[in-house]
């Protein structure tokens, strides 16, 4: 499978490096634009590989490509820092579309986003509320980025799913959005900060200017 993928991606214009196992994949991740990671790899499985990458601050976009197709596996992969999750068997055209989507997401147009007292540095991939640095997972970071790019506008759950997790998430997975909005809101409102991330029932979410303390 790895050999066939390398051939297909090379013919599509990508430069590809193949790692025989998760440990080598972990070593090779730096310096590449996207990592396509199988879960069931020898030596170090894909979940552990990505967990270690995120622990060490490596922000390379990760696409899990695996036969593990349970909802629990999908949620685990995304929670560990995966950016997308594609189940085998798959269509090559869909894989190429998802890779290009990850590359577009990773391209930075404006390094700094600001809204009220929240600052998001897209180059360093860090965020601050006032002078306090927020300890965000990669998924929480993408969620905050999505909301800040549309600050003051209502962003629906469907838009969040598309932007944060890509085309692989169906509408019945919208509860995942609620979970991560709760995580992000908790961190934004730490240190007795005022409410800024607002839920509009039946509509979605909006970042509003900080107002009354909650």
Coordinates of C-alpha atoms in Angstrom, one line a residue, residues 2-188:
X2 CA 2.8 2.4 0.9
X3 CA 4.5 1.8 -2.4
X4 CA 1.3 2.3 -4.4
X5 CA 0.6 5.5 -2.6
X6 CA 4.1 6.8 -3.2
X7 CA 3.7 6.1 -6.9
X8 CA 0.3 7.7 -7.1
X9 CA 1.3 10.8 -5.1
X10 CA 4.5 11.2 -7.0
X11 CA 2.6 11.1 -10.3
X12 CA 0.3 13.8 -8.9
X13 CA 3.3 16.1 -8.3
X14 CA 4.2 15.5 -4.7
X15 CA 7.6 14.6 -3.3
X16 CA 7.1 11.5 -1.0
X17 CA 9.2 9.9 1.7
X18 CA 8.1 6.5 3.0
X19 CA 8.7 5.4 6.6
X20 CA 8.6 1.6 7.3
X21 CA 7.3 2.1 10.9
X22 CA 6.0 4.6 13.3
X23 CA 9.3 5.3 15.0
X24 CA 10.9 6.2 11.6
X25 CA 7.8 8.2 10.7
X26 CA 8.3 10.2 13.9
X27 CA 11.9 10.9 13.1
X28 CA 11.1 12.0 9.5
X29 CA 8.1 14.2 10.3
X30 CA 10.1 17.4 10.6
X31 CA 10.8 19.1 7.3
X32 CA 7.7 17.6 5.6
X33 CA 4.4 19.4 4.8
X34 CA 1.9 16.6 5.5
X35 CA 2.1 13.3 7.3
X36 CA -0.1 10.4 6.1
X37 CA -0.2 8.0 9.1
X38 CA -1.5 4.5 9.3
X39 CA -2.7 3.5 12.8
X40 CA -1.5 -0.1 12.7
X41 CA 2.2 0.3 12.1
X42 CA 5.0 -1.8 13.5
X43 CA 7.4 -0.7 16.3
X44 CA 5.3 2.4 17.1
X45 CA 1.6 2.6 16.2
X46 CA 0.2 5.7 14.5
X47 CA -1.7 7.0 17.5
X48 CA 1.5 6.9 19.6
X49 CA 3.5 8.5 16.8
X50 CA 1.2 11.5 16.6
X51 CA 0.9 11.8 20.4
X52 CA 4.6 12.0 20.6
X53 CA 4.8 14.6 17.8
X54 CA 2.3 16.8 19.4
X55 CA 3.9 16.4 22.8
X56 CA 7.2 17.6 21.3
X57 CA 5.5 20.6 19.7
X58 CA 5.6 19.3 16.1
X59 CA 2.6 20.9 14.2
X60 CA 2.9 19.1 10.9
X61 CA -0.7 18.4 9.5
X62 CA -1.6 14.7 10.0
X63 CA -4.0 12.6 8.0
X64 CA -4.8 9.3 9.5
X65 CA -5.3 6.7 6.7
X66 CA -6.4 3.4 8.3
X67 CA -8.7 0.4 8.3
X68 CA -9.7 1.3 11.9
X69 CA -13.2 2.6 11.3
X70 CA -15.0 2.8 14.6
X71 CA -16.2 6.2 15.9
X72 CA -14.0 5.7 19.0
X73 CA -10.9 5.3 16.7
X74 CA -11.9 8.5 14.8
X75 CA -12.4 10.5 18.0
X76 CA -9.1 9.2 19.4
X77 CA -7.2 10.1 16.3
X78 CA -8.5 13.6 16.2
X79 CA -8.1 14.1 20.0
X80 CA -4.5 13.1 19.8
X81 CA -3.8 15.8 17.2
X82 CA -4.8 14.4 13.9
X83 CA -6.1 16.9 11.4
X84 CA -8.2 14.5 9.2
X85 CA -9.2 10.8 9.3
X86 CA -9.8 8.7 6.1
X87 CA -10.8 5.0 6.3
X88 CA -9.7 2.3 3.9
X89 CA -10.8 1.5 1.2
X90 CA -10.6 5.0 -0.2
X91 CA -10.6 6.8 -3.5
X92 CA -7.4 8.3 -4.6
X93 CA -9.2 11.5 -5.7
X94 CA -10.6 12.0 -2.2
X95 CA -7.1 11.4 -0.6
X96 CA -5.6 14.0 -3.0
X97 CA -8.4 16.5 -2.2
X98 CA -7.8 16.1 1.6
X99 CA -4.0 16.5 1.2
X100 CA -4.5 19.7 -0.7
X101 CA -7.0 20.9 1.9
X102 CA -4.5 20.4 4.6
X103 CA -1.8 22.2 2.6
X104 CA -4.2 25.2 2.1
X105 CA -4.9 25.2 5.8
X106 CA -1.2 25.2 6.7
X107 CA -0.5 28.2 4.4
X108 CA -0.4 31.4 6.4
X109 CA -1.6 34.7 4.9
X110 CA -1.8 36.9 8.0
X111 CA 0.5 35.7 10.9
X112 CA -1.4 37.5 13.7
X113 CA -5.1 37.4 14.4
X114 CA -6.5 39.6 17.1
X115 CA -10.0 39.9 18.6
X116 CA -10.5 41.9 21.8
X117 CA -7.8 40.7 24.1
X118 CA -7.3 37.4 22.3
X119 CA -4.3 37.1 20.0
X120 CA -3.5 34.1 17.8
X121 CA 0.0 33.8 16.3
X122 CA -0.4 31.6 13.2
X123 CA 3.3 31.3 12.6
X124 CA 4.2 30.1 16.1
X125 CA 0.7 28.4 16.4
X126 CA 0.1 29.8 19.9
X127 CA -2.7 31.9 21.4
X128 CA -3.0 34.4 24.2
X129 CA -5.8 35.9 26.3
X130 CA -4.3 39.2 27.4
X131 CA -0.8 38.3 28.6
X132 CA -1.7 34.7 29.5
X133 CA -0.6 32.0 27.0
X134 CA -3.4 29.5 26.3
X135 CA -2.4 25.8 26.5
X136 CA -4.3 24.5 23.5
X137 CA -4.4 21.2 21.8
X138 CA -4.0 21.2 18.0
X139 CA -7.7 20.7 17.6
X140 CA -8.5 23.5 20.0
X141 CA -6.1 25.8 18.2
X142 CA -7.8 25.1 14.8
X143 CA -11.2 25.7 16.4
X144 CA -10.1 29.1 17.8
X145 CA -8.5 30.0 14.5
X146 CA -11.7 29.2 12.6
X147 CA -13.7 31.4 15.0
X148 CA -11.2 34.2 14.9
X149 CA -11.2 34.3 11.1
X150 CA -14.9 35.0 11.4
X151 CA -14.9 37.0 14.6
X152 CA -18.2 38.7 15.3
X153 CA -20.0 36.4 12.8
X154 CA -22.0 33.3 13.7
X155 CA -20.2 30.1 12.7
X156 CA -22.5 27.0 12.4
X157 CA -21.5 23.6 13.7
X158 CA -21.4 22.4 10.1
X159 CA -18.8 25.1 9.2
X160 CA -16.8 24.2 12.2
X161 CA -16.7 20.5 11.3
X162 CA -15.6 21.4 7.7
X163 CA -12.9 23.8 8.8
X164 CA -11.5 22.0 11.8
X165 CA -11.9 18.4 10.8
X166 CA -12.5 18.4 7.0
X167 CA -14.9 16.5 4.8
X168 CA -14.7 13.3 6.7
X169 CA -16.9 14.4 9.5
X170 CA -20.6 13.9 9.0
X171 CA -23.4 15.9 10.5
X172 CA -24.1 13.2 13.1
X173 CA -20.7 14.0 14.6
X174 CA -21.7 17.5 15.6
X175 CA -21.5 16.5 19.3
X176 CA -17.7 16.5 18.8
X177 CA -18.0 20.2 18.1
X178 CA -19.8 20.8 21.4
X179 CA -17.1 18.9 23.3
X180 CA -14.3 21.0 21.8
X181 CA -16.2 24.3 22.2
X182 CA -16.5 23.5 25.9
X183 CA -12.8 22.7 26.1
X184 CA -11.9 26.0 24.3
X185 CA -14.3 28.1 26.3
X186 CA -12.9 26.7 29.6
X187 CA -9.4 27.8 28.6
X188 CA -10.5 31.2 27.3

